[in-house]
mmCIF file of C-alpha atoms in Angstrom:
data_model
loop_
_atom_site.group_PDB
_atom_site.id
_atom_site.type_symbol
_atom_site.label_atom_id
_atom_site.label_comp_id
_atom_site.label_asym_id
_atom_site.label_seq_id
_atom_site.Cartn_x
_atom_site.Cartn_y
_atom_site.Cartn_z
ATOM 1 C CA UNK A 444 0.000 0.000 0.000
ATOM 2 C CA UNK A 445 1.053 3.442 -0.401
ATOM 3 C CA UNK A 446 0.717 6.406 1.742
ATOM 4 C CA UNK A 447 -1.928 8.847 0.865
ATOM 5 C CA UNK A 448 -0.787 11.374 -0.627
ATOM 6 C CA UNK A 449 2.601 10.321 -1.524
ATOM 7 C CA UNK A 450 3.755 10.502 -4.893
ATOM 8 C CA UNK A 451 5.033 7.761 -6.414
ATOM 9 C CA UNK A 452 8.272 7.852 -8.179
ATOM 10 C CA UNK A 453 9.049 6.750 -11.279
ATOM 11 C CA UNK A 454 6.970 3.713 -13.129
ATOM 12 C CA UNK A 455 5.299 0.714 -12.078
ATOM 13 C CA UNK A 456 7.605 -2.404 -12.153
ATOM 14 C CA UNK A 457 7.083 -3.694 -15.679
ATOM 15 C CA UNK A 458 4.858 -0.927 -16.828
ATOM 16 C CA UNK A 459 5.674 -1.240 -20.875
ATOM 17 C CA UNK A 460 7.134 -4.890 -19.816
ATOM 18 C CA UNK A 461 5.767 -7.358 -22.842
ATOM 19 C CA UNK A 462 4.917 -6.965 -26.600
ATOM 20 C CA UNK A 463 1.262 -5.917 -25.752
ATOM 21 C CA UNK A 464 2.574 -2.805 -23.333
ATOM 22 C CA UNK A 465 5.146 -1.918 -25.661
ATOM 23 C CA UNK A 466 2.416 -1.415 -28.398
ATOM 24 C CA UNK A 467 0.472 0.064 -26.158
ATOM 25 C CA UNK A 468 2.690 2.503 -24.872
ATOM 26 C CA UNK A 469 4.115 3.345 -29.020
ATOM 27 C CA UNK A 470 -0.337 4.850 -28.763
ATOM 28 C CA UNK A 471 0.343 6.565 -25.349
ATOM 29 C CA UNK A 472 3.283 8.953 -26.575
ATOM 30 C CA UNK A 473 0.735 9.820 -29.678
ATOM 31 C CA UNK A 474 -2.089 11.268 -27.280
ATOM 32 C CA UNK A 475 -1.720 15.221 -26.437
ATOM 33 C CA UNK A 476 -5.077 15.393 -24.834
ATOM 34 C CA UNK A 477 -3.942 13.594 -21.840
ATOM 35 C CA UNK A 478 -1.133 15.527 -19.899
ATOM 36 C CA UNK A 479 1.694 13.487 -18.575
ATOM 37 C CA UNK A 480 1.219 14.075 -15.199
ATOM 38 C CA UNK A 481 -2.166 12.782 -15.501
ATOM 39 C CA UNK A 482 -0.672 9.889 -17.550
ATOM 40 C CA UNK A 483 1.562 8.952 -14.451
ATOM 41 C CA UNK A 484 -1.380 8.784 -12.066
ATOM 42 C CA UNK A 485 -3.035 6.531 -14.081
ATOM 43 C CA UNK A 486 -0.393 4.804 -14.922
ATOM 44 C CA UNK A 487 0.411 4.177 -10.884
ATOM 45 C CA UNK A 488 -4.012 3.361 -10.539
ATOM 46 C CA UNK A 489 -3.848 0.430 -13.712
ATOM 47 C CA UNK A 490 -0.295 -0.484 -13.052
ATOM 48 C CA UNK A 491 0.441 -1.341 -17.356
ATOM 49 C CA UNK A 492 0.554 0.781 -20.645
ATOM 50 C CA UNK A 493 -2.075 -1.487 -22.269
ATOM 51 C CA UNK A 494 -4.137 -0.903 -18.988
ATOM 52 C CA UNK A 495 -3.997 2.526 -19.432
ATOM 53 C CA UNK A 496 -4.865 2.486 -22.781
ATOM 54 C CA UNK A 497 -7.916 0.220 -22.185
ATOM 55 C CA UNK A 498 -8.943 3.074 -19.874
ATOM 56 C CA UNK A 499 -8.662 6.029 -22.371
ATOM 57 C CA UNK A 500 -10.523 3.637 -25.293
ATOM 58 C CA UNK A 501 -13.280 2.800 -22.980
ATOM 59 C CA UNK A 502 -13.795 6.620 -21.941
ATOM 60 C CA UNK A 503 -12.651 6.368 -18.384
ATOM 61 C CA UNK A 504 -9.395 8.063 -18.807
ATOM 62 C CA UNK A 505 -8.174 11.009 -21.192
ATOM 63 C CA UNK A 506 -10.148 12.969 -23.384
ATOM 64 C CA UNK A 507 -12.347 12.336 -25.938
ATOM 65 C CA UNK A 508 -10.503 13.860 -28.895
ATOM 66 C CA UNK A 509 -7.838 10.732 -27.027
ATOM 67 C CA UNK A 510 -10.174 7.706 -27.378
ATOM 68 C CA UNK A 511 -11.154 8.416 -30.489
ATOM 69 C CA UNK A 512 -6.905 9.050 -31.721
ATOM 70 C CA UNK A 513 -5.917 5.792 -29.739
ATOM 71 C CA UNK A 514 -8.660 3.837 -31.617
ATOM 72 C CA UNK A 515 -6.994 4.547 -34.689
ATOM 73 C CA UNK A 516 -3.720 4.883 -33.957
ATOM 74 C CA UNK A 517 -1.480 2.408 -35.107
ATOM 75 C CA UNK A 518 2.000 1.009 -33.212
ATOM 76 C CA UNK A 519 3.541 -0.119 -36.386
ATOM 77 C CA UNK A 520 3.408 2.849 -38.310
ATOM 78 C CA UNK A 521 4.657 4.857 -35.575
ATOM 79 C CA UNK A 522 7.679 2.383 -34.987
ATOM 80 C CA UNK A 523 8.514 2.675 -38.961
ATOM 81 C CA UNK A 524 7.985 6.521 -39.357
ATOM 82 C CA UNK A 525 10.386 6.338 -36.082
ATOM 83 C CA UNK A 526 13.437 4.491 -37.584
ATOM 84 C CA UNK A 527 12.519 6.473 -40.974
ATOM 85 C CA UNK A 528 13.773 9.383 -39.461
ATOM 86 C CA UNK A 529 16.606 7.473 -37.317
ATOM 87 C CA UNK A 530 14.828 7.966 -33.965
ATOM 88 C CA UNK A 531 14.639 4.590 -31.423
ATOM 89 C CA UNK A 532 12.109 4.392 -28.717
ATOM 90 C CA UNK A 533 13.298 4.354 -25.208
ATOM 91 C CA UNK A 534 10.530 3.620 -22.661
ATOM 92 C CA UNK A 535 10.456 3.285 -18.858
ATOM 93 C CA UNK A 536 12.597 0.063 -18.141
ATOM 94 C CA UNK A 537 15.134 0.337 -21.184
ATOM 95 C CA UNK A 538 18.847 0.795 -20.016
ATOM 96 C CA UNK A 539 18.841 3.779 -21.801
ATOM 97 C CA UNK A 540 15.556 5.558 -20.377
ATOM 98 C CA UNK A 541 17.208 8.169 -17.908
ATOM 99 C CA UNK A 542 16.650 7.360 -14.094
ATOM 100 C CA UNK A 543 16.660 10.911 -13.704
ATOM 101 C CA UNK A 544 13.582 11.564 -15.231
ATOM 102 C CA UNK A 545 11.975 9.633 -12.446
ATOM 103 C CA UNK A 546 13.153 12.508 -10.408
ATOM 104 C CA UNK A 547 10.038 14.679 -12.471
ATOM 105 C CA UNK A 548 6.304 14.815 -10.792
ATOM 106 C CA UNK A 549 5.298 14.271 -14.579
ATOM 107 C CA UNK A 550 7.958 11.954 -16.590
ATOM 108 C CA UNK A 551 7.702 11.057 -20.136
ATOM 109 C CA UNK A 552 5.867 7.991 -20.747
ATOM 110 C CA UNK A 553 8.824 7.443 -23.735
ATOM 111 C CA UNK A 554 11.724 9.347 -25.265
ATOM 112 C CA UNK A 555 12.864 9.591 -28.825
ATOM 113 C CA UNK A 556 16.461 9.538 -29.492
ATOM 114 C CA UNK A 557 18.332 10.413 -32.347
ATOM 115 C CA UNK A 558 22.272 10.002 -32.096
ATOM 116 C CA UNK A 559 23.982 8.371 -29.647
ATOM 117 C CA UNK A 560 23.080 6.278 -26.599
ATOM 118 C CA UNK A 561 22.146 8.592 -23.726
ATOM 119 C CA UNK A 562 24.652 7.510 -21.079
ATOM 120 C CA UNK A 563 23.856 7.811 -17.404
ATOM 121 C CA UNK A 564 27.451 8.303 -16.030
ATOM 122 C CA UNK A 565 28.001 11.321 -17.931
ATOM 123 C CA UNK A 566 28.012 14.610 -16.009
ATOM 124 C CA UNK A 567 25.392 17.298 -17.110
ATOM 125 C CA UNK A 568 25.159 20.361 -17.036
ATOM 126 C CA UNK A 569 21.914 22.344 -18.503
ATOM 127 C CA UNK A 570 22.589 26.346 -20.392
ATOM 128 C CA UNK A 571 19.339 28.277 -20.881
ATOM 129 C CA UNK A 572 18.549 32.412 -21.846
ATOM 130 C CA UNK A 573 16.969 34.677 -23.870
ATOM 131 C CA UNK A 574 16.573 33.908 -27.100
ATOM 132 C CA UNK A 575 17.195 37.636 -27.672
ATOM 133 C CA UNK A 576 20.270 37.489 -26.610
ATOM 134 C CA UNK A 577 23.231 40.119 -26.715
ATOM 135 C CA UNK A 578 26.423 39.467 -28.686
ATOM 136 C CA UNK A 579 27.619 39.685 -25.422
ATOM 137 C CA UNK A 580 25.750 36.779 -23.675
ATOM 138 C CA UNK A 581 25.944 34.448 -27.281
ATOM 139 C CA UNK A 582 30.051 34.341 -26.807
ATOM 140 C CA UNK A 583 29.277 33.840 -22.862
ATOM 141 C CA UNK A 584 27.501 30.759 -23.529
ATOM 142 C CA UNK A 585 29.565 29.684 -26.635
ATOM 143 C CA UNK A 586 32.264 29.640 -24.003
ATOM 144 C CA UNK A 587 30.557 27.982 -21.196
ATOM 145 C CA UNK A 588 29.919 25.721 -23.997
ATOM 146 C CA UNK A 589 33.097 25.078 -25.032
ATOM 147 C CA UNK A 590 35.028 25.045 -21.474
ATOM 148 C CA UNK A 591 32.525 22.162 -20.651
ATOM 149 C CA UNK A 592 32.894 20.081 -23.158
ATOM 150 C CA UNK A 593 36.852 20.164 -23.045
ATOM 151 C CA UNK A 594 36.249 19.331 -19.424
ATOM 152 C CA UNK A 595 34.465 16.097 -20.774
ATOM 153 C CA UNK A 596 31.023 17.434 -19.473
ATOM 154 C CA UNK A 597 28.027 17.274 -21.746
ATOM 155 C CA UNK A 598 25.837 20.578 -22.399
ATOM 156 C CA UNK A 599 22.280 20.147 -22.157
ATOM 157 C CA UNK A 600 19.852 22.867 -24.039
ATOM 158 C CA UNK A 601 16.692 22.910 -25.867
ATOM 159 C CA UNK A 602 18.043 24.228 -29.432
ATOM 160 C CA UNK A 603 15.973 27.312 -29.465
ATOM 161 C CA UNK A 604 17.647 30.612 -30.828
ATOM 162 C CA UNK A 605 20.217 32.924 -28.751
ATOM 163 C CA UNK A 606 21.558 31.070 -25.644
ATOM 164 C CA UNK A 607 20.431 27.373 -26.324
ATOM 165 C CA UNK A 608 21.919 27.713 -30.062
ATOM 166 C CA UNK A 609 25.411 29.300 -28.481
ATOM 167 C CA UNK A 610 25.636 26.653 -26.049
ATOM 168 C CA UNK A 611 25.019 23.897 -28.176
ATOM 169 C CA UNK A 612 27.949 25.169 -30.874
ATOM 170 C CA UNK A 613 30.278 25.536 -27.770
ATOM 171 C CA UNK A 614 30.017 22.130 -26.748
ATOM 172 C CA UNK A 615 30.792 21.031 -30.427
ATOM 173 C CA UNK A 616 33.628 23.743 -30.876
ATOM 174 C CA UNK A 617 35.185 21.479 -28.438
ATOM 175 C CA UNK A 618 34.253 18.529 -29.864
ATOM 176 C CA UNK A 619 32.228 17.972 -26.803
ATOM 177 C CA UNK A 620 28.755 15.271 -25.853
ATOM 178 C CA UNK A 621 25.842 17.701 -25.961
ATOM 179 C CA UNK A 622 21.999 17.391 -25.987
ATOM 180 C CA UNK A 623 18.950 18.761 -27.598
ATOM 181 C CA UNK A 624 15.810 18.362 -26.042
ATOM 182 C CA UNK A 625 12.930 19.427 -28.878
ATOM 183 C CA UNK A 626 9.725 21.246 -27.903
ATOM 184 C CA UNK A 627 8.355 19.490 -31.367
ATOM 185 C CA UNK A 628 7.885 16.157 -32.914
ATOM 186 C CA UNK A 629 11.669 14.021 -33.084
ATOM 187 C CA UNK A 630 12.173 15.160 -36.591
ATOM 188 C CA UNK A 631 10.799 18.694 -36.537
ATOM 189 C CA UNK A 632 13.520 20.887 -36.299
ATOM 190 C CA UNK A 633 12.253 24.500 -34.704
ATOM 191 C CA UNK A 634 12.990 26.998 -34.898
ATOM 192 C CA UNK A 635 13.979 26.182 -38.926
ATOM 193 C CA UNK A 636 17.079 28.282 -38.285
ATOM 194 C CA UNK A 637 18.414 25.595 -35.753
ATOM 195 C CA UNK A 638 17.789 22.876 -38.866
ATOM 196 C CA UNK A 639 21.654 22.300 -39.603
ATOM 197 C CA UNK A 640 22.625 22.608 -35.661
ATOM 198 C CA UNK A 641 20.011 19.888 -34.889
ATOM 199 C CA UNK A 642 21.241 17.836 -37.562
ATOM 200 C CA UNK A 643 24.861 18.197 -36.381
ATOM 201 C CA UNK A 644 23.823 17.411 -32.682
ATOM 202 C CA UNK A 645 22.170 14.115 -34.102
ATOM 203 C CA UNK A 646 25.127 13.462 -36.242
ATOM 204 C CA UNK A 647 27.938 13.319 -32.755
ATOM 205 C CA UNK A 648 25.530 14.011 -29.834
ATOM 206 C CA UNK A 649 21.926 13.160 -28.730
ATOM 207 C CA UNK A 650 18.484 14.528 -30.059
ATOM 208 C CA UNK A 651 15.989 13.775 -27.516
ATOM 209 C CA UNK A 652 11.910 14.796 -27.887
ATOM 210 C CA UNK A 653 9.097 13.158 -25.927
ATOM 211 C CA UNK A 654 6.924 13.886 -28.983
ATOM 212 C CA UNK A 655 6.560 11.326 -32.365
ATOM 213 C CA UNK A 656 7.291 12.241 -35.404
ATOM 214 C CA UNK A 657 4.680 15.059 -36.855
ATOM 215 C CA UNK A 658 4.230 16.942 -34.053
ATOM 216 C CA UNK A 659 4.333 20.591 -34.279
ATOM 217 C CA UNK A 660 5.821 23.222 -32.044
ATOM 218 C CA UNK A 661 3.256 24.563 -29.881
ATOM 219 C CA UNK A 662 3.660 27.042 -27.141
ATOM 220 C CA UNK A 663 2.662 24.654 -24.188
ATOM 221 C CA UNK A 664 5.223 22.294 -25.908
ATOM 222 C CA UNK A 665 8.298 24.677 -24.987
ATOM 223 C CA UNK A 666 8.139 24.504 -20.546
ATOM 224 C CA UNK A 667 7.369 20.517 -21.091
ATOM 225 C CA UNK A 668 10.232 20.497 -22.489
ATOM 226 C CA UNK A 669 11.877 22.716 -20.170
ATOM 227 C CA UNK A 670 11.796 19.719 -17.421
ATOM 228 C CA UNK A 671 13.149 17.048 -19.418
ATOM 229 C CA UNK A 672 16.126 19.579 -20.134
ATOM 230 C CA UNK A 673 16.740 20.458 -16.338
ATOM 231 C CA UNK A 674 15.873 16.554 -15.186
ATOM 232 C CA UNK A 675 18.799 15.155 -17.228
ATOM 233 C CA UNK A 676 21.254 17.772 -16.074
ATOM 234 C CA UNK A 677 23.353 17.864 -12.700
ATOM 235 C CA UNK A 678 22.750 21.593 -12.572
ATOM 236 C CA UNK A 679 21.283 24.650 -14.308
ATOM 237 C CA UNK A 680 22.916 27.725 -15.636
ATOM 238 C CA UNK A 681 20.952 30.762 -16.737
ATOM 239 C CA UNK A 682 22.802 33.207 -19.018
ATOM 240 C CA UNK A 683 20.636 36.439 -19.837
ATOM 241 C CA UNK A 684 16.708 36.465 -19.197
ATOM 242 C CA UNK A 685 14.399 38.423 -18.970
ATOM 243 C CA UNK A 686 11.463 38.931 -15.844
ATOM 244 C CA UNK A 687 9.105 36.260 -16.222
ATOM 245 C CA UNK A 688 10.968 34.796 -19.527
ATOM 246 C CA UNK A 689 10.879 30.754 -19.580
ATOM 247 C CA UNK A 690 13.983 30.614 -18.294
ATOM 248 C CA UNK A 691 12.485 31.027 -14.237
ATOM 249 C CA UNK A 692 10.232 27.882 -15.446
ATOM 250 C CA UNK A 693 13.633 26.071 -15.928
ATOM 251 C CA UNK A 694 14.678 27.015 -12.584
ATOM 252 C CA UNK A 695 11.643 25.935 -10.644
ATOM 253 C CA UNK A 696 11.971 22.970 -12.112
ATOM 254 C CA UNK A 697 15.387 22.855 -11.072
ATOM 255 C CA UNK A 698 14.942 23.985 -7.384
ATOM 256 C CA UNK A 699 12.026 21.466 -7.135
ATOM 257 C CA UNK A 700 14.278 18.374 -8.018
ATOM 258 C CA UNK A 701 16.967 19.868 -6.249
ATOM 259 C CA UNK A 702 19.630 20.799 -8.772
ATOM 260 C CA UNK A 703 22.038 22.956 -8.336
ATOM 261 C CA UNK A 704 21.471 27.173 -9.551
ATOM 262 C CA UNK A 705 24.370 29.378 -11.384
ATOM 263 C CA UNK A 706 23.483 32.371 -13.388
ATOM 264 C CA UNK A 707 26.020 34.451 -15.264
ATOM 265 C CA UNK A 708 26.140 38.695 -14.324
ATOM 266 C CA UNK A 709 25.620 41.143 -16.817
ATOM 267 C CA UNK A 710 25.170 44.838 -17.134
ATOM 268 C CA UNK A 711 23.124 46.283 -14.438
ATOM 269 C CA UNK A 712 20.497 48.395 -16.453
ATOM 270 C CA UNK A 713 20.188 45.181 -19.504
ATOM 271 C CA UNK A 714 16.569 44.543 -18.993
ATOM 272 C CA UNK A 715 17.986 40.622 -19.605
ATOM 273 C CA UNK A 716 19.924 41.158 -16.903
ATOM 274 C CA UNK A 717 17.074 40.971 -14.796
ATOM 275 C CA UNK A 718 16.746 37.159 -14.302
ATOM 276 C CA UNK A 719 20.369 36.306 -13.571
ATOM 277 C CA UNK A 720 20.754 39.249 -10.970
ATOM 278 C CA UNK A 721 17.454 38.270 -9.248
ATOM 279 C CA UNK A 722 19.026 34.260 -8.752
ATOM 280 C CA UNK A 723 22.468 35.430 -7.609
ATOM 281 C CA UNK A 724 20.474 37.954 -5.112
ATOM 282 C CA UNK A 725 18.538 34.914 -3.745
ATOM 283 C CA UNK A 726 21.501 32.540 -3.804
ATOM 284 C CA UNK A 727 22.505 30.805 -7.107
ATOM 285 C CA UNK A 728 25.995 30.888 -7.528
ATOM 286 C CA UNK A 729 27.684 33.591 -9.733
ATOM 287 C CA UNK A 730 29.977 32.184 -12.277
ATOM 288 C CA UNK A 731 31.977 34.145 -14.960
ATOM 289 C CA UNK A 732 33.047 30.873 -16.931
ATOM 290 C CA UNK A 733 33.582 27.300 -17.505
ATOM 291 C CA UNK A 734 36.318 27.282 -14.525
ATOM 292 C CA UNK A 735 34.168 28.746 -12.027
ATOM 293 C CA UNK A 736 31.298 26.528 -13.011
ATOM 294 C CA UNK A 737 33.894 23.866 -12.747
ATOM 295 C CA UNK A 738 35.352 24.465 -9.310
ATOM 296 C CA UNK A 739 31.648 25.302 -7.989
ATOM 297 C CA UNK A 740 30.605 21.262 -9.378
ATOM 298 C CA UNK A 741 34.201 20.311 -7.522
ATOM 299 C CA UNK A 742 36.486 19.884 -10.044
ATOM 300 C CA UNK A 743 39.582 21.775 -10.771
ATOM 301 C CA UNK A 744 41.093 23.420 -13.631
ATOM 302 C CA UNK A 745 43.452 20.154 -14.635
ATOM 303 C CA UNK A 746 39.997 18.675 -15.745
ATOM 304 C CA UNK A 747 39.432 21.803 -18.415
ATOM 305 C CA UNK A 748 43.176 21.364 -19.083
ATOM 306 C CA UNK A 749 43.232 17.781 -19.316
ATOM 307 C CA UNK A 750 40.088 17.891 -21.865
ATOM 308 C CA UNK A 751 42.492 20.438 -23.618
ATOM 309 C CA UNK A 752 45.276 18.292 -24.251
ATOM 310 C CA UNK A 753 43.241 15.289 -24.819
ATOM 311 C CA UNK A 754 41.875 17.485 -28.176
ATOM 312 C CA UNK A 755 45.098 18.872 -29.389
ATOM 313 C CA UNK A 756 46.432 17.665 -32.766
ATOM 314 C CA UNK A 757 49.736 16.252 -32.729
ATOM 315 C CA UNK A 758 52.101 19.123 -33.904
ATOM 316 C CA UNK A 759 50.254 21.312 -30.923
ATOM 317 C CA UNK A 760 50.770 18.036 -28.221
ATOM 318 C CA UNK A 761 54.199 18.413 -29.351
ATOM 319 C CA UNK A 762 55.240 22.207 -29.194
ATOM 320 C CA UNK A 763 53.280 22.357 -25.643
ATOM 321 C CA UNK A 764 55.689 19.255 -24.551
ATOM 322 C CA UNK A 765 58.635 21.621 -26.082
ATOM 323 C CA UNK A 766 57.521 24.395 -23.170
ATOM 324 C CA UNK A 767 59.756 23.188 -20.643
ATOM 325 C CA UNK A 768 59.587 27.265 -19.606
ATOM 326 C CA UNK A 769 59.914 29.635 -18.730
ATOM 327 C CA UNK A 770 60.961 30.237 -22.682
ATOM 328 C CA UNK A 771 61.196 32.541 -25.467
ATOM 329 C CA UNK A 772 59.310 31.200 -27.962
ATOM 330 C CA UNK A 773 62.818 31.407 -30.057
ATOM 331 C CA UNK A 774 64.011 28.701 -28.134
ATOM 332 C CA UNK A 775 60.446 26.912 -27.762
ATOM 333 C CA UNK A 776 61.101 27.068 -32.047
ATOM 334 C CA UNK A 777 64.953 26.006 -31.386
ATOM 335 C CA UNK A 778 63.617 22.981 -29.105
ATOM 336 C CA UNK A 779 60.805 21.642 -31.472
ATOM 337 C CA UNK A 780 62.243 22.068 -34.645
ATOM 338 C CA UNK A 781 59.523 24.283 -36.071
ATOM 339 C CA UNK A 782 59.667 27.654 -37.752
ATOM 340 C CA UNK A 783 58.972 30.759 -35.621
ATOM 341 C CA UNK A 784 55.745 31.929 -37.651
ATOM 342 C CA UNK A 785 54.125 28.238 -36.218
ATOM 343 C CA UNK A 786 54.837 28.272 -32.625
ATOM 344 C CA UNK A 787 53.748 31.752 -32.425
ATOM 345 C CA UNK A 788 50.799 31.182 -33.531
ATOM 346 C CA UNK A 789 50.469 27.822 -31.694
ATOM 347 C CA UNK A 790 51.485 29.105 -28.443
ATOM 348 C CA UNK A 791 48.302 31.776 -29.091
ATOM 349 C CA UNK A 792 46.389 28.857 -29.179
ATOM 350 C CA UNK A 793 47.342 27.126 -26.043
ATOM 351 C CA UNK A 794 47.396 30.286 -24.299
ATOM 352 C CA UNK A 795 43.712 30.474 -25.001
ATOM 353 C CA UNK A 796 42.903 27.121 -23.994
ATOM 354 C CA UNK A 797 44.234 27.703 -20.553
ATOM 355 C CA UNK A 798 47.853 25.408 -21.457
ATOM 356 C CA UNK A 799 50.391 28.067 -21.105
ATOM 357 C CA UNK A 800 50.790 31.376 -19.725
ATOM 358 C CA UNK A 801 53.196 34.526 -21.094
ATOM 359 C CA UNK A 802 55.169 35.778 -17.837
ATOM 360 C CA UNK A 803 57.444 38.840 -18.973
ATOM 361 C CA UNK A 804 57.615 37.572 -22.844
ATOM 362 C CA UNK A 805 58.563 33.943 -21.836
ATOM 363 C CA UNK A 806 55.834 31.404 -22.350
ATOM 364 C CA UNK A 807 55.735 28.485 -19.341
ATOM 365 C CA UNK A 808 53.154 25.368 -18.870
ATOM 366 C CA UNK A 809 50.035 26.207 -16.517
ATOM 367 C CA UNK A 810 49.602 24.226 -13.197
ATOM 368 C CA UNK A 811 46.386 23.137 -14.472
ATOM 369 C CA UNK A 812 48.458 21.558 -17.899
ATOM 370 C CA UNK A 813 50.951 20.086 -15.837
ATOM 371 C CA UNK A 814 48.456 18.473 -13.946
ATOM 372 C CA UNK A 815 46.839 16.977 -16.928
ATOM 373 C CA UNK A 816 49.986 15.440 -18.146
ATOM 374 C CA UNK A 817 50.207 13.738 -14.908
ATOM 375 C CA UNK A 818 46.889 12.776 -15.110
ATOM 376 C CA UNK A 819 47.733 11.488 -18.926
ATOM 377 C CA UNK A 820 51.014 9.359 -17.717
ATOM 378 C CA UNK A 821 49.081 7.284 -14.744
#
């Protein structure tokens, strides 16, 4: 028995368990009359997907526009439009179907997945904003972006315009996991502008919609989605927003499942400053990068570093092993063999990825590098 007025977590043991439950479930995702959280009730009432959906077709469950969808509604063709688009089903018992989602009052009954396998040991970490965004806050989140995903961390965002968009090309900038979580059917791409990014995402990273294929963007769609995007994520970091813009819905759904808060500063009289500056006033952690958002998770900078190194090609692996330092970069050129025109320009690159540092004109490893190579040589 279970306490009155206790929610239950998760799914019933064995819920889409069986042929019949998965075929059932394949007619559950395709009803939009029946909201999920009311789904999960009745799932936790009947116990099965094919339960539930004897419910709905008999007229005790869901609405009507519902029974008469799921009378028609056929598992098959929803399985082949699926793979036709390269999208698997993941339901509630799969490996693959998050645990974290459980952690939602109102979890998706499936998931569509495009890409690779969504793995549960990865860390998370979710970037939302304005979709209006300044130039200022797009290269803020490109480089949260980035920084993560040389630290090994996966970006999770919703593909939208401005800050979701930035984020997203950060994380592949440094050849990073990331994830897009659609408001829309699995292969709608909205807004058309993120098209190519959504099809790059698929192409190294995840796509992820609780919708079928078909299903159009909708304004309701866009806060659903919101909690799938903060559930998978270890934290939440808001970059630009402004008062009452969807971002706060991403952070009540992060507060309520207890993840952990940063927003980014900006200007004080940027109307989308307004969101950030009200979450650091009432306690979410201020970050200015990827290294504070790194030492606020508990790592340290030889994670960002070691990401670094672990992406460098080899001429750059080389010339960085050549900065014994502190050197001129003459005699970094002298020790690797390399015209001066190329380390120049290569040390510029390593300085920017946090590798080396110019004291006085002479170029020397960071701590945070010479940590990685430790960590790289056991």
């Amino acid at each position: 028995m279970r306490a009155e007025g206790i929610r239950p977590r998760g799914w019933p043991g064995g819920f889409a368990a069986g042929p019949p439950n998965h075929r059932a479930l394949l007619v559950l995702t395709t009803l939009l009359g029946i909201k999920p959280i009311e789904l999960h009730a009745l799932a936790w009432r009947e116990g099965t997907a094919a339960a539930c959906l004897a419910r709905i077709l008999e007229g005790s469950a869901g609405s009507k526009a519902d029974r008469h969808y799921a009378a028609r509604a056929d598992p098959d063709d929803l399985m082949a439009r699926a793979a036709a688009v390269g999208a698997r089903v993941v339901t509630p018992g799969d490996a693959e179907y998050p645990s974290v989602l459980e952690d939602l009052a109102d979890p998706p009954v499936a998931l569509f997945v495009r890409g690779r396998p969504l793995n549960p040991a990865e860390v998370r970490v979710a970037i939302v904003g304005s979709r209006s965004a300044t130039p200022l806050g797009l290269d803020v989140a490109r480089e949260l972006g980035r920084g993560l995903a040389l630290a090994g961390v996966c970006v999770v965002s919703g593909a939208a315009r401005g800050i979701d968009f930035a984020s997203h090309l950060g994380s592949l900038d440094g050849d990073g996991p990331t994830i897009a979580v659609l408001g829309s059917g699995i292969d709608v791409a909205y807004p058309s502008t993120s098209r190519a990014l959504i099809q790059r995402i698929a192409a190294t990273g995840t796509v992820v919609s609780e919708y079928p294929p078909g299903v159009h963007a909708e304004p309701q769609r866009f806060p659903a989605r919101n909690r799938i995007v903060v559930a998978l994520s270890r934290a939440l970091v808001v970059v630009e927003g402004r008062d009452r813009s969807g971002s706060m819905i991403s952070v009540t759904h992060a507060l309520s499942m207890g993840r952990d808060v940063f927003a980014v500063p900006g200007q004080v009289t940027s109307p989308l400053s307004a969101v950030p500056h009200r979450l650091i006033r009432e306690g979410a952690g201020l970050i200015r990068d990827a290294r504070d958002l790194l030492h606020d998770l508990g790592f340290d900078d030889s994670m960002l570093a070691a990401g670094a190194v672990s992406k460098l090609s080899d001429e750059d692996r080389a010339l960085l092993d050549a900065v014994a330092g502190p050197l001129l970069p003459e005699d970094i050129a002298a020790r690797a063999g390399r015209p001066m025109h190329e380390v120049v320009a290569t040390l510029m690159r390593l300085e920017l990825k946090g590798l080396v540092r110019s004291v006085g004109g002479r170029y020397e490893p960071t701590v945070a590098a010479g940590r990685a190579r430790e960590v790289a040589t056991g």
